[in-house]
Short mmCIF file of N, CA, C and O in Angstrom, two decimals:
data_model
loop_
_atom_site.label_atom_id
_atom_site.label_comp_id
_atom_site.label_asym_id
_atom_site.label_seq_id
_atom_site.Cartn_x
_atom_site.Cartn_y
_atom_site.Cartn_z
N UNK A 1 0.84 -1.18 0.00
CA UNK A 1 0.00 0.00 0.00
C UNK A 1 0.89 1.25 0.00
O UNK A 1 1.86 1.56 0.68
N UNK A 2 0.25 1.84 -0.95
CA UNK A 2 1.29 3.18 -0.77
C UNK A 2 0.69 4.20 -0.29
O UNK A 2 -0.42 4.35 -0.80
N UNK A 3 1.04 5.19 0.71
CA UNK A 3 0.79 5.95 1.25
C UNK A 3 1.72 7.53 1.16
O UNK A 3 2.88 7.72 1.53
N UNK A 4 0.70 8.57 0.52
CA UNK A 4 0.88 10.18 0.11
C UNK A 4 0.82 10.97 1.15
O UNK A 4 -0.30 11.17 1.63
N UNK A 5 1.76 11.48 1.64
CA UNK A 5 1.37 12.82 2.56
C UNK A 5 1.86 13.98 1.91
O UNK A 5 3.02 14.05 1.49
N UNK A 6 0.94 15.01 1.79
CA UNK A 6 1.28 16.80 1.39
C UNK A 6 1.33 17.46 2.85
O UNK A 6 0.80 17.00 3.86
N UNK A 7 1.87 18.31 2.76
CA UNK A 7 2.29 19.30 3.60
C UNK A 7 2.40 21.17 2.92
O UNK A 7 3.15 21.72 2.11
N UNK A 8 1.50 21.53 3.56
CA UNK A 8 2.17 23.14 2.97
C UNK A 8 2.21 23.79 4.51
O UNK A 8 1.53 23.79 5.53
N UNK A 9 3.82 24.53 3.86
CA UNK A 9 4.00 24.80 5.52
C UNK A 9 4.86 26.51 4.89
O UNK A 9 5.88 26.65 4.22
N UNK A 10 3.83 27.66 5.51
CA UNK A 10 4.72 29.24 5.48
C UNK A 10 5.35 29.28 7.14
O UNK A 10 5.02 29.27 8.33
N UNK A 11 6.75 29.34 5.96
CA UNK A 11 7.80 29.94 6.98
C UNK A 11 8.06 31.13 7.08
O UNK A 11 8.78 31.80 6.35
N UNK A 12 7.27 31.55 8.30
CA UNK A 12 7.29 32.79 8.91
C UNK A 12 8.35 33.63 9.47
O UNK A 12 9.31 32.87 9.65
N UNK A 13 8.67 34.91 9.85
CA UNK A 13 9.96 35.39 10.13
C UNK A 13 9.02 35.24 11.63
O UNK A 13 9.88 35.15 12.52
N UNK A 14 7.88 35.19 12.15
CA UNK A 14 7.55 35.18 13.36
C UNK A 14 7.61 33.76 14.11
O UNK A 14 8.14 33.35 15.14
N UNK A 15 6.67 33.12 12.91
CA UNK A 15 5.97 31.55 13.65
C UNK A 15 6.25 30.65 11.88
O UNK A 15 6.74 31.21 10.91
N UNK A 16 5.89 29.55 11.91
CA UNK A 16 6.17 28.60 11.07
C UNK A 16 4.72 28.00 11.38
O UNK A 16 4.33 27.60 12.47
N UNK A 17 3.92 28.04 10.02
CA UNK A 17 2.99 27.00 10.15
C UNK A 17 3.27 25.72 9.35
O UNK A 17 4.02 25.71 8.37
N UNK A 18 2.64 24.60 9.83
CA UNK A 18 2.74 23.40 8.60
C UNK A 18 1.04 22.80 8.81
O UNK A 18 0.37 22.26 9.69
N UNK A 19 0.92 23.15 7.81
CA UNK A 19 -0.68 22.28 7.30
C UNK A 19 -0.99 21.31 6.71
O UNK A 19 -0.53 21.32 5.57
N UNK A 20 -1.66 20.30 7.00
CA UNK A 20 -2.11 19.27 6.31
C UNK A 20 -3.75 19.30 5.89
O UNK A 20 -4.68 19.77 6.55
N UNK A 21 -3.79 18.50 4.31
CA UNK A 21 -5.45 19.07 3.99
C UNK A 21 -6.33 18.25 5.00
O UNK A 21 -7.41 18.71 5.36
N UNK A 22 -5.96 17.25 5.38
CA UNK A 22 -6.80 16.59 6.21
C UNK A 22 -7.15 16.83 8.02
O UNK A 22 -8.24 16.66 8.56
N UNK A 23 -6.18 17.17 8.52
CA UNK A 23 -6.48 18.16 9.46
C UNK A 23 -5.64 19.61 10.04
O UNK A 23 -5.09 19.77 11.13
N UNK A 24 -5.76 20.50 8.98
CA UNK A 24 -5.48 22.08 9.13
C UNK A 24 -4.41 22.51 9.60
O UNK A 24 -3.58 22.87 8.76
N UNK A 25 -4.17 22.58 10.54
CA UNK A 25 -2.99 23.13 10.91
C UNK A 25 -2.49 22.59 12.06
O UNK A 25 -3.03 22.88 13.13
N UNK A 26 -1.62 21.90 12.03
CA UNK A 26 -0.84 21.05 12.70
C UNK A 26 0.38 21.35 13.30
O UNK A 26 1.20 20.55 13.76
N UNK A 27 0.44 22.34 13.27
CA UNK A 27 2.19 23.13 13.72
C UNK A 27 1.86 24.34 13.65
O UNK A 27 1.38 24.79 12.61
N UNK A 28 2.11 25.25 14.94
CA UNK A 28 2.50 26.80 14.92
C UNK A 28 3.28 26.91 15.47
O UNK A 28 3.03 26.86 16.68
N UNK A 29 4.75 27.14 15.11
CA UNK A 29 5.72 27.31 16.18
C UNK A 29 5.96 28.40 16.11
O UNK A 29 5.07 28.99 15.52
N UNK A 30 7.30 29.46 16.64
CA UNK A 30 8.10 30.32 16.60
C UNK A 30 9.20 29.86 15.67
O UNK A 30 9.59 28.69 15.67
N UNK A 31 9.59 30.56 15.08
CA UNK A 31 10.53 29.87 13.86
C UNK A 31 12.04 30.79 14.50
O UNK A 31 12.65 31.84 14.30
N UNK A 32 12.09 29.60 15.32
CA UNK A 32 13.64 29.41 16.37
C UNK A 32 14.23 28.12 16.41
O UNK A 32 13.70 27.02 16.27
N UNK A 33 15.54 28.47 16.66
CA UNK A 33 16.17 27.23 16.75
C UNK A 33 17.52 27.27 17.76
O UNK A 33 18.26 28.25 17.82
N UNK A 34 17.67 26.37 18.33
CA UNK A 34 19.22 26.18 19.51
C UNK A 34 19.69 25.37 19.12
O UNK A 34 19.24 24.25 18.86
N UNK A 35 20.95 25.90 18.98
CA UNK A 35 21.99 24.53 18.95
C UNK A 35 23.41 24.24 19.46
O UNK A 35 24.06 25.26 19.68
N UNK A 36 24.05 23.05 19.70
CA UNK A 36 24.74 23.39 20.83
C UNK A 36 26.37 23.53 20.03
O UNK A 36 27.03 22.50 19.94
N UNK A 37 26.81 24.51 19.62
CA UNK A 37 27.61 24.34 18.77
C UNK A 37 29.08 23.99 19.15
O UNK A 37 30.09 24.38 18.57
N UNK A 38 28.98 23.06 20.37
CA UNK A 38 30.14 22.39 20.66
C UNK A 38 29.82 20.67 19.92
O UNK A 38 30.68 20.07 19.27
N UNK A 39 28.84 20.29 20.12
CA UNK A 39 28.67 19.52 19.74
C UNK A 39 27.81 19.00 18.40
O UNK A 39 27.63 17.83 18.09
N UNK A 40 27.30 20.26 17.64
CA UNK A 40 26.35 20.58 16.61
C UNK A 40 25.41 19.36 16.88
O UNK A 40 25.41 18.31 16.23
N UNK A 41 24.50 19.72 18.06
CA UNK A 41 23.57 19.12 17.86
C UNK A 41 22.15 19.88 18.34
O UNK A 41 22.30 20.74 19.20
N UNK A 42 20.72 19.64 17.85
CA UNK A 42 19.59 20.76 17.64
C UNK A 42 19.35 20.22 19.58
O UNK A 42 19.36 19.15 20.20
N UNK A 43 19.20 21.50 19.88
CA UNK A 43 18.99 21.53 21.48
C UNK A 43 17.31 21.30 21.13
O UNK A 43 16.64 20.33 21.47
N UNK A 44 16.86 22.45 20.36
CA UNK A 44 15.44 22.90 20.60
C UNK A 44 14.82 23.13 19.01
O UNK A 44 15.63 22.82 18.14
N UNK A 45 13.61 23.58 18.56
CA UNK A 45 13.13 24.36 17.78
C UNK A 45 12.01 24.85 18.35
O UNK A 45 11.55 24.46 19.42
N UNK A 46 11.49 25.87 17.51
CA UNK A 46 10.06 26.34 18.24
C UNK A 46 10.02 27.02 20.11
O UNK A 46 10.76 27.76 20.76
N UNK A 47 8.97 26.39 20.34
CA UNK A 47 8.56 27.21 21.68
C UNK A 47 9.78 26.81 22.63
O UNK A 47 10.10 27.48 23.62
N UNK A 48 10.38 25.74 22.26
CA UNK A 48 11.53 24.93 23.23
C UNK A 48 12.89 26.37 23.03
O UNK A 48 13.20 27.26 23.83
N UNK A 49 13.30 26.11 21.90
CA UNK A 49 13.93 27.27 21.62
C UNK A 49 13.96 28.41 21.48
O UNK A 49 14.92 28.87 20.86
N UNK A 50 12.85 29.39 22.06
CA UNK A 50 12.11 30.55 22.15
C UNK A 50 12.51 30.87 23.77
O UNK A 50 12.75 31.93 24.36
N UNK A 51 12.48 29.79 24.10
CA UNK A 51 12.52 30.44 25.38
C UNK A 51 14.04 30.38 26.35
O UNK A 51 14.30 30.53 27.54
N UNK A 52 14.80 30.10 25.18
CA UNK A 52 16.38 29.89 25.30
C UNK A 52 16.85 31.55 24.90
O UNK A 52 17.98 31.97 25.14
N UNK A 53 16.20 32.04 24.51
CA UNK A 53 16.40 33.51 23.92
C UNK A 53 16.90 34.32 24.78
O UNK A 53 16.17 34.61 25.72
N UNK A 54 18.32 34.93 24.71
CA UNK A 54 18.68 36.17 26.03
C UNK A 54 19.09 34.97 26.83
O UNK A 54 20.15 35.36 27.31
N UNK A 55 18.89 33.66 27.31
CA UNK A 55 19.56 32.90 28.71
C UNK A 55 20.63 31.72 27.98
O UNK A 55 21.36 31.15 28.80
N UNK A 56 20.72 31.48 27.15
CA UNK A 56 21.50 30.43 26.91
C UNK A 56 22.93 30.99 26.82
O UNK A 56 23.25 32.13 26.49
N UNK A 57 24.00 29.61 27.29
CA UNK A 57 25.18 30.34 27.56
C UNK A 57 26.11 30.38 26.39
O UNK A 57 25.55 30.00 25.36
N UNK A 58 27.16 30.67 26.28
CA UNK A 58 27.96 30.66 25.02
C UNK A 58 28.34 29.90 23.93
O UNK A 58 28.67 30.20 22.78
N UNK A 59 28.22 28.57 24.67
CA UNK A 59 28.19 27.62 23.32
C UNK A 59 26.89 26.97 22.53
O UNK A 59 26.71 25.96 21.85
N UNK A 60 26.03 28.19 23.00
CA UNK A 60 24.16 27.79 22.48
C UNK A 60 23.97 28.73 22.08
O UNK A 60 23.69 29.80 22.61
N UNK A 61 24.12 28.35 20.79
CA UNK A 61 23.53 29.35 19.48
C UNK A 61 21.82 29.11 19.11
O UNK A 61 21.29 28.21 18.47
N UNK A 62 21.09 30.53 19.91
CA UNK A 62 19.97 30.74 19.14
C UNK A 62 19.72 31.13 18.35
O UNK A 62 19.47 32.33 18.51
N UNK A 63 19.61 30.82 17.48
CA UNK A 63 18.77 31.84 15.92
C UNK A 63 17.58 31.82 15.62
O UNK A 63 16.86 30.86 15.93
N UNK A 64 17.02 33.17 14.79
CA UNK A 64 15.58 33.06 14.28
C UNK A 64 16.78 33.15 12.67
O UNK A 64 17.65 33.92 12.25
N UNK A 65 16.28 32.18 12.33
CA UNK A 65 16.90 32.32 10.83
C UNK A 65 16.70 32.95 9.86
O UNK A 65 17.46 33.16 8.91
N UNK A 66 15.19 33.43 10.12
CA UNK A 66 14.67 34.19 8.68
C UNK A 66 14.26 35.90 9.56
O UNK A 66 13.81 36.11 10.68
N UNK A 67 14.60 36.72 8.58
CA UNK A 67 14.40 37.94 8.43
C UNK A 67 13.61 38.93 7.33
O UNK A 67 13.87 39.19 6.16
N UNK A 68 12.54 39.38 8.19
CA UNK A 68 11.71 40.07 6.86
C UNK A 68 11.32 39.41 6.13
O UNK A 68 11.17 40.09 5.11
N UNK A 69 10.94 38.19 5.90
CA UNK A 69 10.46 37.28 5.60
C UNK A 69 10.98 36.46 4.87
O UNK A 69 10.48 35.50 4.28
N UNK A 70 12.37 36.96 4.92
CA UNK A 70 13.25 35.49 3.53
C UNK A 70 13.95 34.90 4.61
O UNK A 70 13.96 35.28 5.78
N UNK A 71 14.64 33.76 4.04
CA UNK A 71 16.05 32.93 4.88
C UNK A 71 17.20 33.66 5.08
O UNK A 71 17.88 33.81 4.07
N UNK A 72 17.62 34.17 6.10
CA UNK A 72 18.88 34.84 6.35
C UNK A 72 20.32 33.95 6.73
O UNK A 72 21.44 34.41 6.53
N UNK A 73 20.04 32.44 7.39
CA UNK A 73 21.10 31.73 7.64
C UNK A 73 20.33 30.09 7.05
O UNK A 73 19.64 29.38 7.77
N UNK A 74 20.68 29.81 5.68
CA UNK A 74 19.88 28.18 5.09
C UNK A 74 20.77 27.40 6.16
O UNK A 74 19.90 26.65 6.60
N UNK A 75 21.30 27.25 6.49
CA UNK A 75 21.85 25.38 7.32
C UNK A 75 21.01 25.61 8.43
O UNK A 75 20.30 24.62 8.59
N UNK A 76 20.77 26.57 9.34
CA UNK A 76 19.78 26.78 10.44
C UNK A 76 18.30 26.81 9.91
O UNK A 76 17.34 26.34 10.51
N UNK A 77 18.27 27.37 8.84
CA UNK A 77 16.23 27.24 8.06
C UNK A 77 16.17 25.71 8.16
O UNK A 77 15.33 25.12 8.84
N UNK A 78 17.20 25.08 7.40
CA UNK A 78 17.18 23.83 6.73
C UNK A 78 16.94 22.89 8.04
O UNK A 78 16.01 22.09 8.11
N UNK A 79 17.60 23.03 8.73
CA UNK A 79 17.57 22.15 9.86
C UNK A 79 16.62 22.33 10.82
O UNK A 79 16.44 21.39 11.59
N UNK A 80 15.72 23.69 11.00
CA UNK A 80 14.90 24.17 11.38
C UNK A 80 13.39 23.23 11.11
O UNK A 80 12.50 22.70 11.76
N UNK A 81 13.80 23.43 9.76
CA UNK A 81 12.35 22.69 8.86
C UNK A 81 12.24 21.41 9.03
O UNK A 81 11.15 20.97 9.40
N UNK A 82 13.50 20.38 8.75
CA UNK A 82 13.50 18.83 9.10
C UNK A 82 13.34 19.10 10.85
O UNK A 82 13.67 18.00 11.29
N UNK A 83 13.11 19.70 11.68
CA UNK A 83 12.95 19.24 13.14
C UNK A 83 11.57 19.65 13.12
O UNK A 83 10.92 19.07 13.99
N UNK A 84 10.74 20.65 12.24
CA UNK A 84 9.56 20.84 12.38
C UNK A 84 8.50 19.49 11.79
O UNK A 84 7.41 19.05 12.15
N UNK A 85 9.64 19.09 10.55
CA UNK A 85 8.78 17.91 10.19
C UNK A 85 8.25 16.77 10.78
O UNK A 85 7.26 16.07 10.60
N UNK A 86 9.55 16.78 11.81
CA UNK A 86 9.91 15.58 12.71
C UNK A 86 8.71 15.60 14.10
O UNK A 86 8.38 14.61 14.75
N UNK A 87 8.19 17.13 14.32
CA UNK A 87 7.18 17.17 14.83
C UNK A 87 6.26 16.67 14.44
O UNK A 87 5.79 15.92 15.30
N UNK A 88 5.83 16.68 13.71
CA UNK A 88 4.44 16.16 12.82
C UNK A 88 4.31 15.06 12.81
O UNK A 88 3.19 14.76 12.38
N UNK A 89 5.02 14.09 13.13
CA UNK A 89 4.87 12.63 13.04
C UNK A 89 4.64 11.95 12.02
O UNK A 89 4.32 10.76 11.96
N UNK A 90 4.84 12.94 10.93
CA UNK A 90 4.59 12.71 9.59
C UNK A 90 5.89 11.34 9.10
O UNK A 90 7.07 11.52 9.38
N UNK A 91 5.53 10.34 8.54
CA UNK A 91 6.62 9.63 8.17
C UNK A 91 6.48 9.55 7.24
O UNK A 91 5.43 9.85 6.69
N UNK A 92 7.80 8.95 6.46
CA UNK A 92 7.93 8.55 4.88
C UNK A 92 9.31 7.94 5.06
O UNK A 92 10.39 8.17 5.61
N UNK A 93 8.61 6.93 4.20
CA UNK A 93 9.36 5.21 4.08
C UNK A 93 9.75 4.55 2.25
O UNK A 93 9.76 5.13 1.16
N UNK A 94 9.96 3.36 2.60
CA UNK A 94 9.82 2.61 1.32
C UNK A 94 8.33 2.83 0.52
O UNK A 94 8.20 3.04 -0.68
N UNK A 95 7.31 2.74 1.48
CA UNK A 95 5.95 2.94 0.81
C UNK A 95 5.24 4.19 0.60
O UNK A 95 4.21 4.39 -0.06
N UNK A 96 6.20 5.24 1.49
CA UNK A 96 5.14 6.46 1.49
C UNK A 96 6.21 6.97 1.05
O UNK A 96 7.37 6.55 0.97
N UNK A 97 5.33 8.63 0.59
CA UNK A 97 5.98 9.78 0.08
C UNK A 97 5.57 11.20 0.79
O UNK A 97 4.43 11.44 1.18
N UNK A 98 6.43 11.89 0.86
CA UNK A 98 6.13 13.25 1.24
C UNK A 98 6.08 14.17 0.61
O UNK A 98 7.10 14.30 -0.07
N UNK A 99 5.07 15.23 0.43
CA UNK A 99 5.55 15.98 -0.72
C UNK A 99 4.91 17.70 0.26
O UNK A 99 3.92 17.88 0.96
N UNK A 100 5.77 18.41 -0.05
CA UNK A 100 6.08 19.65 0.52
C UNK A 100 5.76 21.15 0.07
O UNK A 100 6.84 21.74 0.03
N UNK A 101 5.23 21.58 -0.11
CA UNK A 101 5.25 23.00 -0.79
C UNK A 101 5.33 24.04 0.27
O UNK A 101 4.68 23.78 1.28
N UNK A 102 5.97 25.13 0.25
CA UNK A 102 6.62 26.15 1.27
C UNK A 102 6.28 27.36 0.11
O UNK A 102 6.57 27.41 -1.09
N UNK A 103 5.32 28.55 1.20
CA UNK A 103 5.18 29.43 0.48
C UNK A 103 6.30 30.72 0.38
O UNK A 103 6.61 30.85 1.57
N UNK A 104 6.94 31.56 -0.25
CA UNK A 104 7.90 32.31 -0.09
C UNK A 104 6.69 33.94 -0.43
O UNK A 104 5.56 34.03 -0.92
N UNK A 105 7.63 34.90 0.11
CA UNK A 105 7.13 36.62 -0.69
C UNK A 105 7.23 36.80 -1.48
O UNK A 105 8.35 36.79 -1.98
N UNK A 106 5.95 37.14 -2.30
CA UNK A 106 6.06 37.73 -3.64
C UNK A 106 7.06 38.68 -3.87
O UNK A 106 7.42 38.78 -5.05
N UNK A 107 7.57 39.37 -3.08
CA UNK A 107 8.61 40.43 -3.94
C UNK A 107 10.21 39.77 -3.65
O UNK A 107 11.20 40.41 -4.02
N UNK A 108 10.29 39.00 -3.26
CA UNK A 108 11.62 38.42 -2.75
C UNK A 108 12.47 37.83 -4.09
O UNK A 108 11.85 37.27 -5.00
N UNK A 109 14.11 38.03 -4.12
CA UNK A 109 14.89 37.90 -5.02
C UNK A 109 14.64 36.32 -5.61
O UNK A 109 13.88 35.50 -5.10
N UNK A 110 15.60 36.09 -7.03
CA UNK A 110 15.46 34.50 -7.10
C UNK A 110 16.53 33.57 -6.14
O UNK A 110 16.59 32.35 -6.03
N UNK A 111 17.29 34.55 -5.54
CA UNK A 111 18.04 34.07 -4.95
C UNK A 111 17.42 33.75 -3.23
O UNK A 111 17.64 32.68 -2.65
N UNK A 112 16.93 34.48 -2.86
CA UNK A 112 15.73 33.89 -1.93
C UNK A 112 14.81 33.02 -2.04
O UNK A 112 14.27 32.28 -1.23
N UNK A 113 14.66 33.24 -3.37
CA UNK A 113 13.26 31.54 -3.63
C UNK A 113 14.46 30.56 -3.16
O UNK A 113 14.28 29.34 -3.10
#
């Protein structure tokens, strides 16, 4: 049996939604992220990492990655997005597929798409 999941998810410079058609909206986070860059590994995303903001100590890098509504740092978006997915419980295997659409700003460069 093969099994389809869609996802449309706007990445916000505030919050990050990810939607599914079957039940709406499934993710609002803060579009944050920690990480521990002694050991590059994701401390937090979202509300976990929101509230690391101003207290975390020197080797915990918080970022909001996007600015004004484009990507300002991709390895932190990027990694941002696979930990949001990872929320969702969304899987994909040998039998299933995922398929993704992310909305960007109309006035934004091609180098921002």
């Amino acid at each position: 049996m093969f099994f389809k999941q869609d996802l449309g998810i706007d990445l916000g410079t505030a919050n990050t939604l990810v939607y599914t058609k079957d039940k709406g909206i499934i993710l609002n986070e803060p579009s944050v992220i920690a990480v521990d860059m002694n050991t590059n590994t994701v401390l937090g995303v979202g509300k976990e990492a929101k509230e690391m903001l101003g207290r975390a100590p020197g080797n915990i890098q918080v970022v909001r990655p996007l600015k004004d509504g484009v990507i300002s740092d991709f390895v932190m978006a990027q990694t941002m997005l696979k930990e949001f997915i990872k929320k969702t419980q969304i899987k994909s295997g040998a039998f299933s597929s995922l398929r993704v659409v992310i909305g960007v700003p109309s006035g934004v460069t091609e180098v921002e798409k």
